[in-house]
Amino acid sequence: MDETFSIELDFEACKGCGYCLETCPENVFDPGPEHNAKGYRPPVVARPNSCLGCRSCFMVCPDFCLEVSRVPD
Amino acid sequence: MDGLFQKYLRPKKIPSTACSGCGLGQVHKRVLLAIDGLGLGVQDVIWGTGIGCAGRQTFNAWKGDNFAGTHGRVYALAAGLRMALPKEKKIVLTVGDGDAFGIGLKHLLHCARRNLDMTVIVADNFGYQSTGGQFGLTTPPGAVTDSSPYGLSETGWLGPDLDVLEILKAAGATFLARHLSLDGKPSVDNLKLALLNPGFSLVHFIFPCVTHFGAVSLAERDKPLILSWFKSVFNPAYGQDRGESFQKLKDRINPGFLKLKRGLYHDASGSRPDYSELLKAWTDTFRPDRAAPKEPGRAGSGEGAEP
Ligand code: SF4
Ligand code: SF4
Ligand code: SF4
C-alpha cells in the first residue's frame, strides 16, 4: 500500500523564502495568496497526496515551521 | 512545529530574527538533529556563542544552559567551563567566521592545542554580515562588499592553496569537517562524530547570507537562485541547466575558485588526551582532599572527612 504523508506548514512562523517550493521534487507546494502577521507570504500545501516523504523541504527550510510526517494507515 | 524543536528550543525565540531565506537556520536544524540522534537531552548540552548573526539566533533559543561571550572570546570562556564542568556535559559553540577565524582565532587555536572537549560549529556567511556586509576572512576574492566596493583584492583563510582547517589540524584539533548548510545526512553524521569526540571538534558550515552577500556580492535578490550559487561552491558543475540568470551569478563570483574539501576533513578522535582531564588529575595530586573518593568513607566523601 502507498504511504501517505502530512505536511504541516506553520503559517505565522514561515518567512516565505520559497526554498521548499523550489526544492520539492513532486511540486507539492504552490505560492500562497495571503500574507502572515510578519508580512511574509507563505506557500500553500496544494498537492499533499503527491508527497513522497523525502523530507527535502524540511531539510532546506531555514525556519522551524515545516514538518513532514507519515500518516499511520 | 514538530516535537524535535519543542523538545530543544524556546518557543519565544522561534521564528528567529534571521532574515527570510538566511541559511543559518539550516545549520541550526542540523545541529539539533545530531543532538537528538545521539539521544542527548536539554540538560546534557551547554550552548555558547560569540557575536553576530550566527550566535544571537542560536544560543538563547536553546532550552538548556546557554551563554554569550564577547566577540572572539567564547573559546576562552568555554575552556574555563571545560575545566569546571563534569566530563559528561557537552559544550557546543555556534559562532561565525569572523569570530572563529578572525578576532578569536588565537583563542580557538589554543583550545585545539589543548584538545579541550568541545564542539565548535562555525556558521560561515562569508563576511561580517550582521554589521552590514563588510568583507572578512572567508569572503571570496573579488567580492564586492560594503568595505570592498571595487572587489576584494586579497585572499583570506579559504583559497585554492590555503585552508584554515589545515591550520587547526596542525594546531592539534582532533575532529574537523566541512559542509554546506544544505547537506543532509552526511553533515548530521559528522556533527554526531564531532559531539562524540572526547576532544576538540570543529565543523565548518558555509551558509547563504541572502541579505548582504547575496544581494550585494552576487547582486541578486532571488533567494532560490542565491541558494543555487551556494550549491555550486562545492560542485562547480551544478546549475548548468539553470540558464542565463544563474550564469550571471557564476560570472560575478566563480564558485569553483575555493577548491574546498567537503565532508570529513580530519578524524583523530580520542587520539590525544583532553588537557582539562590532565589538569584535573594533576591538581588532585596536590589536593587529595578534593580528589574523587576511591572507597567509601575516605577523605573527600563529605562524611567525617575532617580529623
Ligand atoms: S517531503 Fe519531499 S515530496 Fe513531500 S513535500 Fe517535502 S519535498 Fe515534497
Ligand atoms: S522553506 Fe520554510 S520558511 Fe521558506 S517558504 Fe518554505 S516553509 Fe516558509
Ligand atoms: S544578515 Fe545575512 S547572515 Fe545575517 S541573518 Fe540576514 S541573511 Fe542571515
Short mmCIF file of C-alpha atoms in Angstrom, two decimals, chain B residues 87-298:
data_model
loop_
_atom_site.label_atom_id
_atom_site.label_comp_id
_atom_site.label_asym_id
_atom_site.label_seq_id
_atom_site.Cartn_x
_atom_site.Cartn_y
_atom_site.Cartn_z
CA LYS B 87 33.06 15.34 31.65
CA GLU B 88 29.56 14.22 30.62
CA LYS B 89 28.41 17.76 29.86
CA LYS B 90 28.83 18.66 26.20
CA ILE B 91 29.88 22.17 25.23
CA VAL B 92 28.52 23.35 21.89
CA LEU B 93 29.51 26.72 20.45
CA THR B 94 27.82 28.27 17.43
CA VAL B 95 29.96 31.07 16.11
CA GLY B 96 30.56 32.97 12.92
CA ASP B 97 33.52 33.11 10.57
CA GLY B 98 34.62 36.49 11.89
CA ASP B 99 34.52 35.24 15.45
CA ALA B 100 36.34 31.94 14.87
CA PHE B 101 38.74 32.73 12.03
CA GLY B 102 39.21 36.44 12.71
CA ILE B 103 39.25 38.00 16.14
CA GLY B 104 39.00 34.71 18.02
CA LEU B 105 41.44 32.61 16.00
CA LYS B 106 44.19 32.56 18.60
CA HIS B 107 41.83 31.51 21.38
CA LEU B 108 40.48 28.85 19.05
CA LEU B 109 43.97 27.53 18.28
CA HIS B 110 44.77 27.23 21.97
CA CYS B 111 41.61 25.20 22.56
CA ALA B 112 42.71 22.93 19.69
CA ARG B 113 46.25 22.69 21.11
CA ARG B 114 44.82 21.61 24.46
CA ASN B 115 42.33 19.34 22.69
CA LEU B 116 39.63 20.62 25.04
CA ASP B 117 36.42 18.65 24.70
CA MET B 118 34.04 20.99 22.91
CA THR B 119 32.26 21.17 19.57
CA VAL B 120 32.64 24.41 17.66
CA ILE B 121 30.17 24.98 14.83
CA VAL B 122 31.43 27.74 12.56
CA ALA B 123 28.44 29.06 10.64
CA ASP B 124 30.21 30.91 7.84
CA ASN B 125 28.32 33.61 5.92
CA PHE B 126 31.41 34.85 4.04
CA GLY B 127 31.96 38.05 5.98
CA TYR B 128 30.72 40.49 8.60
CA GLN B 129 27.05 40.45 7.69
CA SER B 130 25.35 41.49 10.91
CA THR B 131 27.10 44.86 10.70
CA GLY B 132 26.00 45.48 7.12
CA GLY B 133 28.18 43.27 4.93
CA GLN B 134 31.88 44.05 5.27
CA PHE B 135 34.42 41.56 3.92
CA GLY B 136 36.01 39.12 6.34
CA LEU B 137 38.50 36.27 6.43
CA THR B 138 36.40 33.89 4.32
CA THR B 139 34.95 36.32 1.75
CA PRO B 140 35.74 35.09 -1.76
CA PRO B 141 38.40 37.18 -3.52
CA GLY B 142 36.87 39.62 -5.98
CA ALA B 143 33.65 40.00 -3.99
CA VAL B 144 32.12 43.45 -3.92
CA THR B 145 31.11 44.21 -0.34
CA ASP B 146 30.35 47.27 1.76
CA SER B 147 34.07 47.62 2.50
CA SER B 148 35.42 46.42 -0.84
CA PRO B 149 33.41 48.43 -3.39
CA TYR B 150 35.89 47.65 -6.19
CA GLY B 151 36.08 43.96 -5.32
CA LEU B 152 38.10 42.22 -2.64
CA SER B 153 41.78 42.20 -3.59
CA GLU B 154 43.10 39.68 -1.07
CA THR B 155 42.60 36.03 -0.26
CA GLY B 156 41.53 35.13 3.24
CA TRP B 157 41.65 31.78 5.01
CA LEU B 158 39.81 29.98 2.22
CA GLY B 159 41.56 29.67 -1.08
CA PRO B 160 42.90 27.18 -3.55
CA ASP B 161 46.19 26.87 -1.67
CA LEU B 162 45.20 27.88 1.84
CA ASP B 163 42.70 26.34 4.19
CA VAL B 164 42.04 27.36 7.76
CA LEU B 165 41.16 23.76 8.65
CA GLU B 166 44.75 22.78 7.86
CA ILE B 167 45.91 25.31 10.45
CA LEU B 168 43.50 23.87 13.01
CA LYS B 169 44.68 20.37 12.22
CA ALA B 170 48.30 21.40 12.71
CA ALA B 171 47.28 23.05 15.98
CA GLY B 172 46.02 19.73 17.32
CA ALA B 173 42.28 19.63 16.63
CA THR B 174 41.13 16.01 16.73
CA PHE B 175 37.97 16.28 14.60
CA LEU B 176 37.35 18.56 11.62
CA ALA B 177 34.66 18.58 8.94
CA ARG B 178 33.20 20.99 6.41
CA HIS B 179 29.74 21.16 4.89
CA LEU B 180 27.24 23.31 3.14
CA SER B 181 24.21 24.24 5.23
CA LEU B 182 22.12 22.29 2.72
CA ASP B 183 23.96 19.00 3.17
CA GLY B 184 21.77 16.24 4.53
CA LYS B 185 22.63 13.08 6.42
CA PRO B 186 26.43 13.25 5.92
CA SER B 187 26.51 16.59 7.73
CA VAL B 188 24.37 15.31 10.60
CA ASP B 189 26.57 12.21 10.84
CA ASN B 190 29.71 14.32 11.04
CA LEU B 191 28.12 16.52 13.67
CA LYS B 192 27.42 13.41 15.71
CA LEU B 193 31.06 12.29 15.42
CA ALA B 194 32.13 15.78 16.43
CA LEU B 195 29.94 15.66 19.53
CA LEU B 196 31.22 12.19 20.42
CA ASN B 197 34.92 13.05 20.09
CA PRO B 198 36.28 13.46 23.63
CA GLY B 199 38.40 16.39 22.47
CA PHE B 200 38.35 19.47 20.28
CA SER B 201 35.97 19.24 17.29
CA LEU B 202 35.09 21.85 14.72
CA VAL B 203 32.55 21.67 11.92
CA HIS B 204 32.67 24.44 9.35
CA PHE B 205 29.34 25.16 7.65
CA ILE B 206 29.10 27.52 4.71
CA PHE B 207 25.62 29.05 4.54
CA PRO B 208 23.95 31.65 2.35
CA CYS B 209 23.54 35.21 3.61
CA VAL B 210 20.90 36.40 1.21
CA THR B 211 20.67 39.95 2.52
CA HIS B 212 24.28 41.08 2.09
CA PHE B 213 26.41 38.50 0.33
CA GLY B 214 23.51 37.56 -1.95
CA ALA B 215 22.13 41.00 -2.66
CA VAL B 216 25.46 42.86 -2.87
CA SER B 217 28.27 40.46 -3.81
CA LEU B 218 26.13 38.32 -6.10
CA ALA B 219 23.86 41.30 -6.93
CA GLU B 220 20.87 39.00 -6.83
CA ARG B 221 17.64 39.15 -4.85
CA ASP B 222 16.04 35.89 -5.95
CA LYS B 223 16.64 33.67 -2.93
CA PRO B 224 16.37 30.24 -4.57
CA LEU B 225 18.86 31.45 -7.19
CA ILE B 226 21.28 32.56 -4.46
CA LEU B 227 20.83 29.16 -2.84
CA SER B 228 21.79 27.54 -6.15
CA TRP B 229 25.00 29.56 -6.30
CA PHE B 230 25.91 28.11 -2.91
CA LYS B 231 25.19 24.61 -4.19
CA SER B 232 27.86 25.20 -6.80
CA VAL B 233 30.51 26.19 -4.22
CA PHE B 234 31.43 22.52 -3.76
CA ASN B 235 30.16 21.41 -7.13
CA PRO B 236 31.10 23.96 -9.80
CA ALA B 237 29.24 21.98 -12.46
CA TYR B 238 25.95 22.45 -10.61
CA GLY B 239 23.26 24.56 -12.20
CA GLN B 240 24.34 24.36 -15.83
CA ASP B 241 20.69 23.85 -16.71
CA ARG B 242 19.56 26.93 -14.83
CA GLY B 243 20.06 29.30 -17.71
CA GLU B 244 21.42 32.76 -18.15
CA SER B 245 20.33 34.32 -14.86
CA PHE B 246 22.29 31.70 -12.96
CA GLN B 247 25.31 32.00 -15.24
CA LYS B 248 25.40 35.73 -14.45
CA LEU B 249 25.86 34.91 -10.76
CA LYS B 250 28.66 32.48 -11.53
CA ASP B 251 30.36 35.10 -13.66
CA ARG B 252 30.18 37.60 -10.81
CA ILE B 253 31.95 35.25 -8.42
CA ASN B 254 33.33 31.97 -9.67
CA PRO B 255 32.25 29.45 -7.02
CA GLY B 256 34.85 26.87 -8.04
CA PHE B 257 37.83 29.02 -7.09
CA LEU B 258 37.89 27.91 -3.47
CA LYS B 259 38.51 24.22 -4.28
CA LEU B 260 37.33 23.34 -0.81
CA LYS B 261 37.22 19.83 0.54
CA ARG B 262 33.71 18.83 1.60
CA GLY B 263 32.76 16.37 4.31
CA LEU B 264 35.13 14.79 6.79
CA TYR B 265 38.45 16.64 6.89
CA HIS B 266 40.31 15.04 9.77
CA ASP B 267 39.28 12.45 12.33
CA ALA B 268 41.72 11.60 15.11
CA SER B 269 39.02 11.24 17.76
CA GLY B 270 40.35 10.06 21.07
CA SER B 271 43.98 10.07 19.89
CA ARG B 272 45.17 12.74 22.33
CA PRO B 273 44.13 13.46 25.91
CA ASP B 274 41.90 16.39 26.74
CA TYR B 275 44.02 18.83 28.75
CA SER B 276 41.17 19.61 31.17
CA GLU B 277 41.23 15.98 32.31
CA LEU B 278 45.01 16.05 32.74
CA LEU B 279 44.74 19.27 34.69
CA LYS B 280 42.08 17.88 37.00
CA ALA B 281 44.17 14.78 37.69
CA TRP B 282 47.29 16.88 38.26
CA THR B 283 45.66 19.30 40.71
CA ASP B 284 44.19 16.33 42.55
CA THR B 285 47.70 15.16 43.33
CA PHE B 286 48.23 18.40 45.31
CA ARG B 287 44.76 18.43 46.84
CA PRO B 288 44.00 14.86 47.82
CA ASP B 289 41.09 16.18 49.89
CA ARG B 290 39.42 17.24 46.66
CA ALA B 291 40.08 14.06 44.75
CA ALA B 292 37.17 11.80 44.00
CA PRO B 293 36.84 9.23 46.78
CA LYS B 294 38.29 5.87 45.82
CA GLU B 295 36.48 3.94 48.51
CA PRO B 296 33.60 4.83 50.82
CA GLY B 297 34.49 6.83 53.91
CA ARG B 298 37.73 8.28 52.54
#
